CSV table of C-alpha atoms in Angstrom, one decimal:
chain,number,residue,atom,x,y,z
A,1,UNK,CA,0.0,0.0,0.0
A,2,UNK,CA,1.8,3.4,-0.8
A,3,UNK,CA,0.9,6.7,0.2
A,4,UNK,CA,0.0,9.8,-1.6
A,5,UNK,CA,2.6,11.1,-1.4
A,6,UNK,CA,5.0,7.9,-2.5
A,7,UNK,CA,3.1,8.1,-5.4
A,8,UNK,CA,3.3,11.8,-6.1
A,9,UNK,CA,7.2,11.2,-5.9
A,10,UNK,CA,7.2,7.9,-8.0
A,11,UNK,CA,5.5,10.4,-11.1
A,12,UNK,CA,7.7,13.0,-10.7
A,13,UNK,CA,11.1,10.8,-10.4
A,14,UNK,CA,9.9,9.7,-13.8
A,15,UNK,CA,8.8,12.9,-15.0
A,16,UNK,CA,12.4,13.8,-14.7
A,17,UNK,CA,13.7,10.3,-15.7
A,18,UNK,CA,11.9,11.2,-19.0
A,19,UNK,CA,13.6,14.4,-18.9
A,20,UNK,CA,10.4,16.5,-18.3
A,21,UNK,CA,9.9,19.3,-15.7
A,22,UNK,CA,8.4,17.1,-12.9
A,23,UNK,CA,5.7,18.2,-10.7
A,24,UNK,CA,7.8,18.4,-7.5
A,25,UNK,CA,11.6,19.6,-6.8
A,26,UNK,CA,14.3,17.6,-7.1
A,27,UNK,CA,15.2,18.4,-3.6
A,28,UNK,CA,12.0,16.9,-2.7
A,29,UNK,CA,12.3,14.4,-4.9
A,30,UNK,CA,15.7,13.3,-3.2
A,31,UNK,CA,14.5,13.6,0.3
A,32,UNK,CA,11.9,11.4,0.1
A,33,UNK,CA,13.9,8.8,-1.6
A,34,UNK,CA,16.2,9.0,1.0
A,35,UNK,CA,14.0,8.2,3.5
A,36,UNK,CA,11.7,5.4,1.3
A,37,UNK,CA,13.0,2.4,0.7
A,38,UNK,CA,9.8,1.0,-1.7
A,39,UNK,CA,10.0,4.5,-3.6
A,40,UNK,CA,13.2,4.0,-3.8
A,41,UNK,CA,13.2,0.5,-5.4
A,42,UNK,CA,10.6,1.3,-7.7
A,43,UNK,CA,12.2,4.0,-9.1
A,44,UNK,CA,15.4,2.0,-10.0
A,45,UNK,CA,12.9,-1.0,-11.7
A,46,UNK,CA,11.6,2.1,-13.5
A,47,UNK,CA,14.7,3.0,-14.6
A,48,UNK,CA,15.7,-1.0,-15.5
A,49,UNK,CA,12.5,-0.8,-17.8
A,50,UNK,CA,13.0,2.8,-19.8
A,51,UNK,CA,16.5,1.8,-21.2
A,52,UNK,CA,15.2,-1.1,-23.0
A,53,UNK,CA,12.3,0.6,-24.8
A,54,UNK,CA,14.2,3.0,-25.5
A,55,UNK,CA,16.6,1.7,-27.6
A,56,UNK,CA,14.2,0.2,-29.6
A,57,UNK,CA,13.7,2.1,-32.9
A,58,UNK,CA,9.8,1.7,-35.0
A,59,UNK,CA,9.9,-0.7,-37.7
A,60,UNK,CA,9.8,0.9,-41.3
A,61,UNK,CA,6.4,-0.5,-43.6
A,62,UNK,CA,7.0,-0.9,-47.0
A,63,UNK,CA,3.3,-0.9,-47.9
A,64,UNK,CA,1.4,1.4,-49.9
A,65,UNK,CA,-1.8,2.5,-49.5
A,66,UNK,CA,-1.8,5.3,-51.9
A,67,UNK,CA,-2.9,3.5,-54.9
A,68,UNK,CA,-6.4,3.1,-52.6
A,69,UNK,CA,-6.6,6.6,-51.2
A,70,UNK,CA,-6.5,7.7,-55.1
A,71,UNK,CA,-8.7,5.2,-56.4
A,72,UNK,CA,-11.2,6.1,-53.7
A,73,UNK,CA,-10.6,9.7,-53.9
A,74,UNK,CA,-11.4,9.5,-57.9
A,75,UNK,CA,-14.4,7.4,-57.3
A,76,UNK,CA,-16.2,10.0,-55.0
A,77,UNK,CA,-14.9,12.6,-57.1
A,78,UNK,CA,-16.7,11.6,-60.2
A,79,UNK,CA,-19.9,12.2,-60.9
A,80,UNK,CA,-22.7,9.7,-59.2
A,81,UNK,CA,-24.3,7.1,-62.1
A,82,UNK,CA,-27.9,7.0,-61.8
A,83,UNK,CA,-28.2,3.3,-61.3
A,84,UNK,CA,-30.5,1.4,-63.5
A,85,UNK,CA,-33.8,1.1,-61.7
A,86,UNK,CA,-33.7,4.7,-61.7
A,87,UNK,CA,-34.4,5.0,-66.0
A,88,UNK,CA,-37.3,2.0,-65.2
A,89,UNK,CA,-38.9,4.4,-62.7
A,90,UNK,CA,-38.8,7.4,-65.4
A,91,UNK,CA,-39.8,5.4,-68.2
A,92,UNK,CA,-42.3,4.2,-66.2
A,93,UNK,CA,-43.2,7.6,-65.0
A,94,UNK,CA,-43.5,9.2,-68.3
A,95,UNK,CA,-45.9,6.2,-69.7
A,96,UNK,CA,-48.1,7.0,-66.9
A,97,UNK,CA,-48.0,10.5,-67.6
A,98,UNK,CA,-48.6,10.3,-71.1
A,99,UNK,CA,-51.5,8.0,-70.6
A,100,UNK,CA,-53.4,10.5,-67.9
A,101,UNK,CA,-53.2,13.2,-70.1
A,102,UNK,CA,-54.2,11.7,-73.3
A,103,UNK,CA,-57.1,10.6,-71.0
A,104,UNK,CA,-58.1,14.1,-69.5
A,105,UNK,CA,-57.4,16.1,-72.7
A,106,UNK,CA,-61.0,15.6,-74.4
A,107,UNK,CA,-62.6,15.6,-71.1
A,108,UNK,CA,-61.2,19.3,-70.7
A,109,UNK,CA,-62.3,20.5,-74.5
A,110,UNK,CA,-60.1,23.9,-74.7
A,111,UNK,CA,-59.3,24.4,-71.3
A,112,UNK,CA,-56.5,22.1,-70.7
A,113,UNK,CA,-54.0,24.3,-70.5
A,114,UNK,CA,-53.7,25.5,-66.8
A,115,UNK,CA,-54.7,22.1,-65.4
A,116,UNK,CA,-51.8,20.8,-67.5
A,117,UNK,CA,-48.9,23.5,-67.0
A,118,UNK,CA,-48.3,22.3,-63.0
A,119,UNK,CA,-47.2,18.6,-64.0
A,120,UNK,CA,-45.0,19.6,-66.7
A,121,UNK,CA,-43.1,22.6,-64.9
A,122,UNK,CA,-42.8,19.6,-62.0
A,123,UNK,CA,-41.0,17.1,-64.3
A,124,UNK,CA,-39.0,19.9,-65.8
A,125,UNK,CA,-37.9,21.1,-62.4
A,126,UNK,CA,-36.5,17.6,-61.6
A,127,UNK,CA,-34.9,17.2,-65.1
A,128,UNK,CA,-32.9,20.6,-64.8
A,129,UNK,CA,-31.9,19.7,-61.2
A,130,UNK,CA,-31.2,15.9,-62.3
A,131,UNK,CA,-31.6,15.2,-58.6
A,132,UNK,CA,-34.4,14.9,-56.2
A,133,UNK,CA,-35.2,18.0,-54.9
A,134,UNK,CA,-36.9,17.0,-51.3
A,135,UNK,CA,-33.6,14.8,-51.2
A,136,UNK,CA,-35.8,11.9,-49.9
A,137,UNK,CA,-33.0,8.8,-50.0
A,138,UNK,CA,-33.4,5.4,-48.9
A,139,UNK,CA,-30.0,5.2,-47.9
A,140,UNK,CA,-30.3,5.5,-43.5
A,141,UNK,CA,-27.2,7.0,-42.2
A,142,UNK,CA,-26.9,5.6,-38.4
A,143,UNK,CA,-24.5,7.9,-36.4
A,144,UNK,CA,-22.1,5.6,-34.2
A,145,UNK,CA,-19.7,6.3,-31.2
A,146,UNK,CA,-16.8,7.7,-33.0
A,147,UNK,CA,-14.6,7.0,-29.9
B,1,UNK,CA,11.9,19.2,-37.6
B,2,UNK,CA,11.6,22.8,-38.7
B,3,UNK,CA,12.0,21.9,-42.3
B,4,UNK,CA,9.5,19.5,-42.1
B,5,UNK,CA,6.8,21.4,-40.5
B,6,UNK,CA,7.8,23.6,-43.3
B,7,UNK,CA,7.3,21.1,-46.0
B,8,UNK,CA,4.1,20.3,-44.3
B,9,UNK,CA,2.7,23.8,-45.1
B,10,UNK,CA,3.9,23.5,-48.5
B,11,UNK,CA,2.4,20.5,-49.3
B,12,UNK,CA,-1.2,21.1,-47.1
B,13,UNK,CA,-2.0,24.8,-49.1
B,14,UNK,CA,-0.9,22.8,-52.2
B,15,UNK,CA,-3.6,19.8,-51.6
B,16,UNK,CA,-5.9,22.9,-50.7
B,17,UNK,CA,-5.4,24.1,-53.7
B,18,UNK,CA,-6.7,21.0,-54.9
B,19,UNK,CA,-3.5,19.2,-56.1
B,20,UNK,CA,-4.1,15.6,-55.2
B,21,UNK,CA,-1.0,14.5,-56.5
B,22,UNK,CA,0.4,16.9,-53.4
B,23,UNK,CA,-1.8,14.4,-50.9
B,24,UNK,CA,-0.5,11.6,-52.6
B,25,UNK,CA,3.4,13.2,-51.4
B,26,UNK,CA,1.7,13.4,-47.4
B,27,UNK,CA,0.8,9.8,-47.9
B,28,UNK,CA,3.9,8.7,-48.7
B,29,UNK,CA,5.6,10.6,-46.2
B,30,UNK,CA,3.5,9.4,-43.5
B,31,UNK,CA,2.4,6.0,-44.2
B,32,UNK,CA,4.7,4.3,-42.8
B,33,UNK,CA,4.5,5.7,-39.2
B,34,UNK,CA,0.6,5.7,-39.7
B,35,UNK,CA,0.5,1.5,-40.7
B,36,UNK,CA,2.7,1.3,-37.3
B,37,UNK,CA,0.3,3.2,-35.2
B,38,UNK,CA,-2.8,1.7,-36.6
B,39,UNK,CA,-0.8,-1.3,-35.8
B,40,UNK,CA,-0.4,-1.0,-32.6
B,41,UNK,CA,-3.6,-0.4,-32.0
B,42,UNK,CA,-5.1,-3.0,-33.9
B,43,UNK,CA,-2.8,-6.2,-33.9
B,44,UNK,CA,-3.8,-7.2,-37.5
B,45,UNK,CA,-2.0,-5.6,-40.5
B,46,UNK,CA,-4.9,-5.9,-43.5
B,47,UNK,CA,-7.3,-3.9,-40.6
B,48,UNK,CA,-4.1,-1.6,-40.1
B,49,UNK,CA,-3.9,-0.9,-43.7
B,50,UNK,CA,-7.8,-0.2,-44.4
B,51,UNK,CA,-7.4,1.8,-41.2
B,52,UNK,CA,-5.2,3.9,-43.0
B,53,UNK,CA,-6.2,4.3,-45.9
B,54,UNK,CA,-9.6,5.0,-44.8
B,55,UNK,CA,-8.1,7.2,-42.0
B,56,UNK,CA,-6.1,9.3,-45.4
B,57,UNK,CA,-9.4,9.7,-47.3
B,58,UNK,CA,-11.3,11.2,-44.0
B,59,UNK,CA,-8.1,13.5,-43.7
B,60,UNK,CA,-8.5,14.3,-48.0
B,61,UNK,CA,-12.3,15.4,-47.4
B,62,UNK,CA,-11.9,17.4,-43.9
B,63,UNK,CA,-8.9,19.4,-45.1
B,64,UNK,CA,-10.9,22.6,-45.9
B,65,UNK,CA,-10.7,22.5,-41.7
B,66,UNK,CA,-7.1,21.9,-41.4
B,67,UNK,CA,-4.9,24.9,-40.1
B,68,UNK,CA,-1.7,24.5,-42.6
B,69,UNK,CA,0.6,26.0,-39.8
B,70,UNK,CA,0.1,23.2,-37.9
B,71,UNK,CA,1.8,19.7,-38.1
B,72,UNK,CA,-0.3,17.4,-40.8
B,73,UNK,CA,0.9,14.3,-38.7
B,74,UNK,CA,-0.6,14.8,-35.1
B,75,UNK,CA,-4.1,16.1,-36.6
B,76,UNK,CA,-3.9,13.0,-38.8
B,77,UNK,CA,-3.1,10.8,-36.0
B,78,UNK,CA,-6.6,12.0,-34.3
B,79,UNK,CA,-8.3,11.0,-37.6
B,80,UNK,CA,-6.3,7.5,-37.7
B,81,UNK,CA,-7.0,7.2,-33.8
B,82,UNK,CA,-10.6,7.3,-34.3
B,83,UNK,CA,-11.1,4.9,-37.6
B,84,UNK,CA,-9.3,2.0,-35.4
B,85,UNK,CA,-11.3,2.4,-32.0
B,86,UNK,CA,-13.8,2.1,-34.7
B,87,UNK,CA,-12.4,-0.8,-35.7
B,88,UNK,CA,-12.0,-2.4,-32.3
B,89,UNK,CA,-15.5,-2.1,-31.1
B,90,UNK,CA,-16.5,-3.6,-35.0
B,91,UNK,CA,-17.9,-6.8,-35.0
B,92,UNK,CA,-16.6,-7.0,-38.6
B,93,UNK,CA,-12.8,-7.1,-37.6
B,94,UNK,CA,-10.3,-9.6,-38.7
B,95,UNK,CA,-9.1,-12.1,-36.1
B,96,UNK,CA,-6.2,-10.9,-34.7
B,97,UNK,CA,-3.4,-11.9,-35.9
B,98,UNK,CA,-0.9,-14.8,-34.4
B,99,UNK,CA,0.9,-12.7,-31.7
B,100,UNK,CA,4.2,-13.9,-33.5
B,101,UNK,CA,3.1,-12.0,-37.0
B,102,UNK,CA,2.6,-8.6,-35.9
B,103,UNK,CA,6.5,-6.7,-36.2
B,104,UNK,CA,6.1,-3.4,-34.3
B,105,UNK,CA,10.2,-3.1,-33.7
B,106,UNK,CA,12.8,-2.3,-36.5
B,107,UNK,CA,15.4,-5.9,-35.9
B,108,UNK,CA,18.2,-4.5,-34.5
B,109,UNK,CA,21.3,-3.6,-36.3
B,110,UNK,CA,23.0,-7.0,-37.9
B,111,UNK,CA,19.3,-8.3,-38.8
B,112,UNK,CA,19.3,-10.5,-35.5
B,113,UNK,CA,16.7,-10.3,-32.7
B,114,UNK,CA,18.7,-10.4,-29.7
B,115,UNK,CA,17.1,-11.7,-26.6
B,116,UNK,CA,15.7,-8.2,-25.2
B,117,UNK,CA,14.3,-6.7,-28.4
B,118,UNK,CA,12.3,-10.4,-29.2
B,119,UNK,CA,11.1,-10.0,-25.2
B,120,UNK,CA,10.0,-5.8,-25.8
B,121,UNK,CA,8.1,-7.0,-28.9
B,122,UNK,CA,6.1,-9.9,-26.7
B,123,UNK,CA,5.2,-7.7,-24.0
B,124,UNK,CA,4.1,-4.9,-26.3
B,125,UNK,CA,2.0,-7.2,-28.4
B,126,UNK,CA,0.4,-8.5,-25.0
B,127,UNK,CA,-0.2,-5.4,-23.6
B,128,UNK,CA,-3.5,-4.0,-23.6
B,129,UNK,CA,-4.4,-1.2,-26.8
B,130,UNK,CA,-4.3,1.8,-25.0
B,131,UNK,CA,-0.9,0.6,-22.7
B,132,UNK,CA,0.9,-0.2,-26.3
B,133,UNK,CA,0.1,3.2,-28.0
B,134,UNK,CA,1.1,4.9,-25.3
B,135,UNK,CA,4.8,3.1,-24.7
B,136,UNK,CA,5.1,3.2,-28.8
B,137,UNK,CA,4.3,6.8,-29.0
B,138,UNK,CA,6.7,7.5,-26.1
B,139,UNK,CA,9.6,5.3,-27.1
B,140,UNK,CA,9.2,4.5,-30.8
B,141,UNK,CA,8.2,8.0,-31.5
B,142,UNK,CA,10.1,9.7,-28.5
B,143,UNK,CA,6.9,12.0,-28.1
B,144,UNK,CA,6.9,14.6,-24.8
B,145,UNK,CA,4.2,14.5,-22.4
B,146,UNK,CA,3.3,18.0,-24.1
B,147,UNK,CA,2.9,16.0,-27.2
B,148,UNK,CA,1.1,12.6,-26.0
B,149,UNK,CA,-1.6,14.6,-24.2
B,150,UNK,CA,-2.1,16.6,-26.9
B,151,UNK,CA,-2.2,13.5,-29.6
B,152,UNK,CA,-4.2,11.1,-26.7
B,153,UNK,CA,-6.8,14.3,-26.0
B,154,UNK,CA,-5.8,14.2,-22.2
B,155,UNK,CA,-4.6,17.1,-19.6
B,156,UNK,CA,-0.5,16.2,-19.2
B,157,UNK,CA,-1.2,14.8,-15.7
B,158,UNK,CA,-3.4,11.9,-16.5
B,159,UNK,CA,-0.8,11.0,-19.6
B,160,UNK,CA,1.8,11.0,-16.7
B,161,UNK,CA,-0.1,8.8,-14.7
B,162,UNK,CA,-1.0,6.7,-17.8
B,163,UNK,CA,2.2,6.0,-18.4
B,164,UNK,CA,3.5,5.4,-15.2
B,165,UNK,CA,1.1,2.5,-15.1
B,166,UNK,CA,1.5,1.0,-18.3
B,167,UNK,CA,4.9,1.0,-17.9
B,168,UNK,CA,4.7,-0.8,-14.5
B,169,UNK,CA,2.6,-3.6,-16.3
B,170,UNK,CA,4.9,-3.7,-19.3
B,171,UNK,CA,7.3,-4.3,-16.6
B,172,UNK,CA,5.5,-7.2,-14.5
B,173,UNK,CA,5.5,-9.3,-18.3
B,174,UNK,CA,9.2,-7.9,-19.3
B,175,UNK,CA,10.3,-9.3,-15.9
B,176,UNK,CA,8.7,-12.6,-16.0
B,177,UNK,CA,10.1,-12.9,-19.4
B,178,UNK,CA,13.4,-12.6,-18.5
B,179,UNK,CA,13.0,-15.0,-15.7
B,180,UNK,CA,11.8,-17.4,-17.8
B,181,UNK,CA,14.9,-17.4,-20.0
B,182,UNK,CA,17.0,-17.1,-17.5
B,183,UNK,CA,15.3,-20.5,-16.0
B,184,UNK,CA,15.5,-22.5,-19.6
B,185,UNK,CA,19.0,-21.2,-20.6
B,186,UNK,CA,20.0,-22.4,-16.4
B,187,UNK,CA,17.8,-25.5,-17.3
């Protein structure tokens, strides 16, 4: 069991093992060493542990991973593909279309105009913005711990 | 050190600038020391290397937020650091490797693993995560406690007492290492 302040000494004998300002004097440092024999030893297995770590030096990796950065970097640059069910959906879309107002026309005589303008600005809204413009996605984004 | 903080400038406004084949020089430059970190953390070298990589891509698309008279490598590292606690918690990880595959340590001059770099290399591997990227930022990369706290995200206090502890369990295994060769090379 070690005291307080045994271990307020043990951190700052190695603060200044490591060469760092250490939180208390050497003076007190030394005078408390002096007087503890278990600070005393732990501080010299302290020391028996440093010098072999070290004088050990980081391996150098020969892999790269830049090839993969810059193939992923290119593939979000360019431009998103609208995948294929999306033309089914439009074509689809567009025959629908097509049939509802070749079936309302006679029904509205002359005055089709107005009732028709609405749908077509719509669908030329989404083709000049070639995206969705409520930016309803199926894709759900779940925000994790990012720990 | 200067220079390279000075390169780092360079080369950060240049990949601002939108010059990816400027990033690609940062890669390169840093790599290495990133695959060891990621490394250490992870224990598996193909999750290391998608750690990385993906770590470089995050780094690519935040940029716009980088201050270019700072260091690229510790505001990486936080990027990196991240991705593999990411990793870790992942039910999707590899299995970790066979303690005897993962090479932290450069071999010691003459290309022989003499007794105490093969028993630092153990005990590291066996250490907990946060215990081995502590000592390998300290020893390997010879960081100050200035530096760890600000790459861990901790006051300098706790990363004195952080180390102090890791290093007293790094030195329960080194020590019973050591006794145990001692015993067989006796025996």
């Amino acid at each position: 069991m070690t005291s307080e302040r045994c271990e307020k000494v043990r951190l700052a004998a190695m603060a200044a093992l490591d060469g760092e300002t250490p939180p208390l004097s050497e003076q007190e440092i030394h005078e408390h060493l002096a007087t503890c024999a278990a600070c005393r030893a732990e501080v010299e297995q302290l020391q028996r542990v440093i010098a072999p770590l070290n004088r050990q030096k980081p391996r150098v990796f020969t892999e790269d991973v830049w090839p993969g950065v810059e193939a992923a970097l290119r593939k979000q640059a360019a431009p998103a593909q609208p995948r294929r069910e999306a033309y089914v959906f439009a074509v689809l879309g567009l025959f629908v279309f097509a049939c509802k107002v070749l079936g309302v026309l006679p029904e509205l005589g002359g005055n089709w105009l107005p009732k028709v303008l609405p749908l077509v600005a719509a669908l030329v809204l989404f083709g000049v913005l070639k995206q969705n413009p409520f930016h309803i996605t199926g894709n759900l984004k779940l925000e994790g711990d990012l720990r | 050190m200067i220079e390279s903080a000075m390169d780092d400038v360079k080369t950060t406004e240049r990949c601002k600038a939108g010059q990816t084949e400027a990033f690609g020089e940062l890669v390169r430059q840093y790599q290495s020391q990133a695959i060891g970190h990621a490394l250490a953390l992870l224990r598996n070298l193909p999750d290391a290397l998608d750690a990385v990589q993906d770590a470089f891509v995050a780094a690519y698309q935040a940029l716009e937020r980088f201050d270019t008279s700072r260091r690229f490598y510790p505001w990486f590292y936080t990027i990196l650091r991240n991705r593999c606690y990411k990793m870790l918690t992942s039910r999707e990880r590899r299995p970790v490797a066979d303690i005897d595959d993962i090479q932290l340590l450069a071999p010691p001059a003459g290309e022989t693993w003499g007794d105490e770099s093969a028993a630092v290399q153990r005990v590291l591997k066996e250490l907990a995560p946060e215990d081995r990227e502590l000592l390998v930022l300290k020893h390997l990369e010879g960081l100050t406690y200035g530096e760890l706290a600000q790459r861990l995200g901790v006051p300098a206090g706790t990363v004195m007492s952080r180390l102090y502890h890791a290093r007293r369990r790094f030195r329960e295994k080194f020590t019973a290492k050591q006794d145990d060769h001692l015993a067989r090379t006796d025996g």
